[in-house]
Short mmCIF file of C-alpha atoms in Angstrom, two decimals:
data_model
loop_
_atom_site.label_atom_id
_atom_site.label_comp_id
_atom_site.label_asym_id
_atom_site.label_seq_id
_atom_site.Cartn_x
_atom_site.Cartn_y
_atom_site.Cartn_z
CA MET A 1 -8.34 2.41 -24.33
CA ALA A 2 -9.78 -0.85 -22.76
CA ASP A 3 -7.49 -2.67 -20.18
CA ASN A 4 -9.35 -5.69 -18.69
CA GLU A 5 -6.33 -7.10 -16.87
CA PRO A 6 -6.07 -5.87 -13.25
CA TRP A 7 -2.99 -3.56 -12.77
CA ASP A 8 0.06 -4.97 -10.71
CA ALA A 9 1.19 -3.37 -7.46
CA GLN A 10 4.08 -1.20 -6.83
CA THR A 11 3.21 -1.61 -3.07
CA LEU A 12 1.13 -4.03 -1.05
CA GLN A 13 0.57 -2.65 2.54
CA VAL A 14 -1.26 -3.72 5.77
CA VAL A 15 -1.72 -1.47 8.85
CA TRP A 16 -2.45 -1.76 12.57
CA PHE A 17 -3.34 1.38 14.65
CA SER A 18 -2.68 0.80 18.39
CA PRO A 19 -1.80 2.97 21.41
CA ARG A 20 0.41 0.14 22.44
CA SER A 21 2.52 -0.02 19.37
CA ARG A 22 5.67 0.74 21.56
CA GLU A 23 5.45 -2.82 22.78
CA VAL A 24 5.65 -4.26 19.38
CA SER A 25 8.62 -6.09 17.99
CA ALA A 26 9.24 -5.26 14.44
CA GLU A 27 11.06 -8.64 14.10
CA LYS A 28 8.39 -10.69 15.31
CA VAL A 29 5.63 -8.94 13.03
CA TYR A 30 8.02 -9.45 10.12
CA GLN A 31 8.31 -13.11 10.91
CA ALA A 32 4.45 -13.54 11.22
CA LEU A 33 3.88 -11.86 7.93
CA THR A 34 6.63 -13.40 5.78
CA GLY A 35 7.43 -16.83 7.63
CA ARG A 36 11.04 -15.96 7.89
CA GLU A 37 13.56 -13.90 9.77
CA PRO A 38 14.38 -10.39 8.46
CA ASP A 39 17.82 -9.57 6.92
CA SER A 40 18.16 -6.62 9.34
CA VAL A 41 16.35 -5.05 12.51
CA GLN A 42 16.86 -1.67 13.97
CA THR A 43 15.43 -0.26 17.10
CA ASN A 44 15.10 3.38 18.33
CA ARG A 45 14.32 4.17 21.94
CA ALA A 46 14.07 8.01 21.38
CA PRO A 47 12.24 8.73 18.16
CA GLN A 48 12.85 12.16 16.75
CA PRO A 49 11.09 13.94 13.81
CA THR A 50 13.80 13.03 11.48
CA ASN A 51 13.65 9.33 12.48
CA PRO A 52 10.12 8.56 13.90
CA PHE A 53 10.36 4.88 13.88
CA LEU A 54 10.55 2.72 17.07
CA GLY A 55 11.72 -0.19 15.13
CA ILE A 56 12.18 -1.47 11.60
CA ALA A 57 12.83 -4.79 10.20
CA GLN A 58 13.41 -5.53 6.57
CA GLY A 59 14.48 -8.27 4.17
CA SER A 60 14.31 -9.43 0.60
CA LEU A 61 11.81 -11.98 -0.31
CA ASP A 62 11.51 -14.09 -3.62
CA HIS A 63 9.07 -11.67 -5.07
CA ALA A 64 9.38 -8.36 -3.28
CA ASP A 65 11.30 -6.46 -0.66
CA ALA A 66 9.49 -6.54 2.80
CA VAL A 67 9.56 -3.84 5.44
CA VAL A 68 7.86 -3.48 8.86
CA GLN A 69 7.85 -0.13 10.37
CA VAL A 70 6.85 0.52 14.18
CA GLN A 71 5.66 4.03 15.03
CA GLN A 72 3.90 5.64 17.71
CA MET A 73 0.33 4.59 17.30
CA ARG A 74 0.76 2.43 14.17
CA VAL A 75 2.56 -0.58 12.83
CA ASP A 76 2.93 -0.83 8.99
CA PHE A 77 4.02 -3.65 6.75
CA PHE A 78 5.09 -3.11 3.19
CA LEU A 79 5.66 -5.46 0.26
CA ASN A 80 7.69 -3.29 -2.24
CA ALA A 81 8.32 -4.07 -5.89
CA ARG A 82 12.09 -4.71 -6.35
CA PRO A 83 13.69 -2.39 -8.99
CA ARG A 84 14.59 -4.13 -11.99
CA ASP A 85 17.72 -3.94 -14.42
CA THR A 86 15.51 -2.87 -17.11
CA ALA A 87 13.90 0.64 -17.60
CA ASP A 88 10.39 -0.57 -16.92
CA LEU A 89 8.46 0.51 -13.72
CA PRO A 90 8.98 -2.15 -11.16
CA THR A 91 5.79 -4.12 -10.11
CA ILE A 92 5.02 -7.18 -8.02
CA ALA A 93 4.30 -10.09 -10.45
CA ASP A 94 1.19 -12.14 -9.88
CA THR A 95 -0.17 -9.35 -7.54
CA GLY A 96 -3.49 -11.20 -6.89
CA ARG A 97 -1.92 -14.20 -5.42
CA HIS A 98 0.58 -12.32 -3.30
CA LEU A 99 -2.47 -10.06 -1.91
CA ASP A 100 -4.22 -13.19 -1.05
CA GLU A 101 -1.43 -14.53 0.92
CA LEU A 102 -0.60 -11.14 2.68
CA VAL A 103 -4.36 -10.79 3.70
CA SER A 104 -4.37 -14.38 4.90
CA ARG A 105 -1.11 -13.86 7.06
CA PHE A 106 -2.59 -10.53 8.23
CA GLN A 107 -5.65 -12.28 9.55
CA GLY A 108 -3.35 -15.04 11.32
CA ALA A 109 -1.30 -12.32 12.92
CA ALA A 110 -4.37 -10.17 13.81
CA GLY A 111 -3.29 -10.17 17.54
CA ALA A 112 0.40 -9.44 16.85
CA VAL A 113 -0.18 -5.76 17.75
CA PRO A 114 -1.99 -5.48 20.95
CA ASP A 115 -5.19 -3.26 21.53
CA ALA A 116 -5.51 -2.54 17.93
CA VAL A 117 -8.26 0.09 17.22
CA ARG A 118 -8.15 0.25 13.60
CA CYS A 119 -6.53 -1.62 10.58
CA ALA A 120 -6.20 -1.11 6.89
CA VAL A 121 -5.28 -2.97 3.65
CA VAL A 122 -3.60 -0.61 1.04
CA LEU A 123 -2.75 -1.28 -2.54
CA THR A 124 -0.67 1.16 -4.93
CA LEU A 125 -1.30 -0.17 -8.26
CA VAL A 126 0.37 1.08 -11.57
CA LYS A 127 -0.07 0.76 -15.12
CA PRO A 128 2.98 1.72 -17.18
CA THR A 129 2.33 3.74 -20.35
CA SER A 130 4.25 5.18 -23.21
CA SER A 131 3.45 8.68 -22.34
CA LEU A 132 1.53 11.02 -19.89
CA GLU A 133 -1.42 11.42 -22.31
CA GLU A 134 -1.91 7.56 -22.31
CA ALA A 135 -1.75 7.57 -18.41
CA ALA A 136 -4.46 10.38 -18.41
CA SER A 137 -6.68 8.40 -20.79
CA LEU A 138 -6.47 5.33 -18.71
CA VAL A 139 -7.53 7.57 -15.67
CA SER A 140 -10.38 9.19 -17.62
CA GLU A 141 -11.67 5.62 -18.62
CA ALA A 142 -11.61 4.53 -14.83
CA LEU A 143 -13.63 7.54 -13.97
CA ASN A 144 -15.90 7.47 -16.96
CA ILE A 145 -15.29 11.09 -17.50
CA PRO A 146 -16.46 12.37 -21.03
CA THR A 147 -14.08 15.31 -21.02
CA ASP A 148 -10.97 14.78 -23.00
CA LEU A 149 -8.12 15.11 -20.25
CA ARG A 150 -5.20 13.61 -22.50
CA SER A 151 -3.48 17.00 -22.30
CA ALA A 152 -3.70 17.25 -18.45
CA THR A 153 -0.34 17.66 -16.85
CA ASP A 154 -1.60 17.40 -13.27
CA LEU A 155 -4.43 14.91 -12.99
CA THR A 156 -5.65 13.43 -9.80
CA PHE A 157 -8.96 12.27 -8.35
CA SER A 158 -9.95 10.54 -5.11
CA ALA A 159 -13.23 9.57 -3.56
CA ASN A 160 -14.06 7.68 -0.34
CA VAL A 161 -17.51 5.90 0.10
CA ARG A 162 -18.10 3.94 3.22
CA LYS A 163 -19.56 0.38 3.31
CA GLU A 164 -21.03 -1.52 6.33
CA PHE A 165 -19.40 -4.76 7.09
CA ALA A 166 -21.36 -7.90 6.54
CA LYS A 167 -22.09 -8.46 10.27
CA GLY A 168 -23.05 -4.80 10.79
CA GLY A 169 -22.08 -2.51 13.53
CA GLN A 170 -19.09 -1.22 11.97
CA LYS A 171 -18.05 0.60 8.58
CA MET A 172 -15.14 0.44 6.39
CA ASN A 173 -13.83 3.42 4.43
CA ARG A 174 -13.06 2.57 0.75
CA LEU A 175 -10.76 5.24 -0.61
CA GLN A 176 -9.96 5.10 -4.41
CA ARG A 177 -7.37 7.58 -6.10
CA TRP A 178 -6.35 7.72 -9.50
CA SER A 179 -3.49 9.77 -11.03
CA ALA A 180 -1.48 10.23 -14.19
CA ASP A 181 2.23 10.27 -13.21
CA ALA A 182 5.67 10.69 -14.32
CA TYR A 183 8.63 8.91 -12.85
CA GLN A 184 12.37 9.04 -12.86
CA MET A 185 14.52 6.70 -10.94
CA LEU A 186 17.53 8.43 -9.16
CA ASN A 187 20.90 6.83 -8.07
CA VAL A 188 21.99 8.08 -4.60
CA GLN A 189 25.38 7.28 -3.11
CA ILE A 190 24.75 5.88 0.42
CA GLY A 191 27.41 6.74 2.99
CA ALA A 192 29.03 9.68 1.33
CA GLN A 193 29.53 13.07 3.21
CA PRO A 194 26.23 15.22 2.91
CA MET A 195 27.93 17.76 0.61
CA ALA A 196 29.11 14.91 -1.67
CA ILE A 197 25.84 13.29 -2.29
CA ALA A 198 24.77 14.07 -5.98
CA PRO A 199 21.75 12.11 -7.17
CA THR A 200 21.95 11.21 -10.75
CA ALA A 201 19.11 9.99 -13.12
CA THR A 202 19.62 6.34 -14.00
CA THR A 203 16.55 6.07 -16.32
CA LEU A 204 14.73 8.33 -18.80
CA GLU A 205 11.39 9.73 -17.61
CA GLN A 206 8.72 7.11 -17.55
CA PHE A 207 4.96 7.34 -17.29
CA GLY A 208 2.07 5.44 -15.70
CA ALA A 209 -1.42 5.64 -14.48
CA THR A 210 -1.82 4.98 -10.56
CA HIS A 211 -4.63 3.47 -8.77
CA TYR A 212 -4.46 3.56 -4.96
CA ILE A 213 -6.85 1.67 -2.90
CA ASP A 214 -7.12 2.20 0.87
CA VAL A 215 -9.56 0.08 2.58
CA ASN A 216 -9.74 0.63 6.43
CA THR A 217 -11.97 0.25 9.36
CA MET A 218 -13.52 3.36 10.98
CA PRO A 219 -11.79 4.31 14.26
CA VAL A 220 -13.25 2.85 17.48
CA SER A 221 -12.81 3.95 21.09
CA ARG A 222 -12.10 0.38 22.32
CA PRO A 223 -9.66 -2.29 21.12
CA ILE A 224 -11.07 -4.91 18.58
CA GLU A 225 -10.67 -8.37 19.66
CA PRO A 226 -8.21 -10.18 17.54
CA GLY A 227 -10.92 -12.86 16.33
CA VAL A 228 -13.18 -9.98 15.28
CA LEU A 229 -10.29 -8.09 13.70
CA ALA A 230 -9.39 -11.18 11.63
CA GLU A 231 -12.82 -11.30 10.08
CA LEU A 232 -12.93 -7.47 9.37
CA ILE A 233 -9.27 -7.98 7.70
CA GLY A 234 -10.79 -11.04 5.53
CA GLU A 235 -13.73 -8.75 4.36
CA MET A 236 -11.39 -5.58 3.78
CA GLY A 237 -8.95 -7.85 1.72
CA ALA A 238 -11.76 -9.19 -0.42
CA GLU A 239 -12.98 -5.57 -0.90
CA ALA A 240 -9.77 -4.35 -1.94
CA LYS A 241 -9.30 -7.18 -4.48
CA ARG A 242 -12.75 -6.42 -5.84
CA LEU A 243 -11.94 -2.68 -6.42
CA ARG A 244 -8.55 -3.76 -8.04
CA GLY A 245 -10.45 -6.14 -10.42
CA SER A 246 -13.10 -3.39 -11.22
CA GLN A 247 -10.48 -0.50 -12.04
CA SER A 248 -13.71 1.73 -12.03
CA LEU A 249 -15.05 4.55 -9.84
CA LYS A 250 -18.48 2.82 -10.23
CA ALA A 251 -17.36 0.01 -8.00
CA LEU A 252 -17.78 2.26 -5.13
CA GLU A 253 -21.74 2.15 -5.75
CA ASN A 254 -21.81 -1.54 -4.50
#
């Protein structure tokens, strides 16, 4: 079942890891990565297990919903596909262009989180299918597995192969994961009393093959200079884009 077009994303994500994340403004990071002010901002001085976030900024863009989450030791930025009125699985249209834009903004904002010791570019891609069997076939094709896995009801495979950055001295992790998944969107009433909340299915069960790509730097003991971090981010973004275009486990050989 050949599919030569790169799959579109449900989520595009970039991450900084830093021991000084508590000093970060979610609002400022949102502005740096979107070029506009967020629709809402929340701060939390006393994080709890049920609410671990120091700050959250979120808003709706033309092509996706954007969220910044500041936690202890890390800052995440997400572009999430916006749910549609149709029953189709939501994806970010023109994923390649928006990935390029996000990586470019990530490079420009490399110093927005002080003393970063690690960073990541993460893609969650999906190919909607008509059945779980079709999704399993797409996963088998990506893995080049001769065994017939179309009847598998729980199919997941992941592998990480490290690669040295062009300038050497550091290595990047390149994790790829494929899975065949079933989805069902739920409607939850917000603001009701806990006992009154009754999630109801709003769509029939849907199916898709998922391709997860996580390209990140190896942890280091000293903060990475923003200029150096920007170079690493550019190379990680290019690698994530290459892996997306390949849609094959064999891409990790290079």
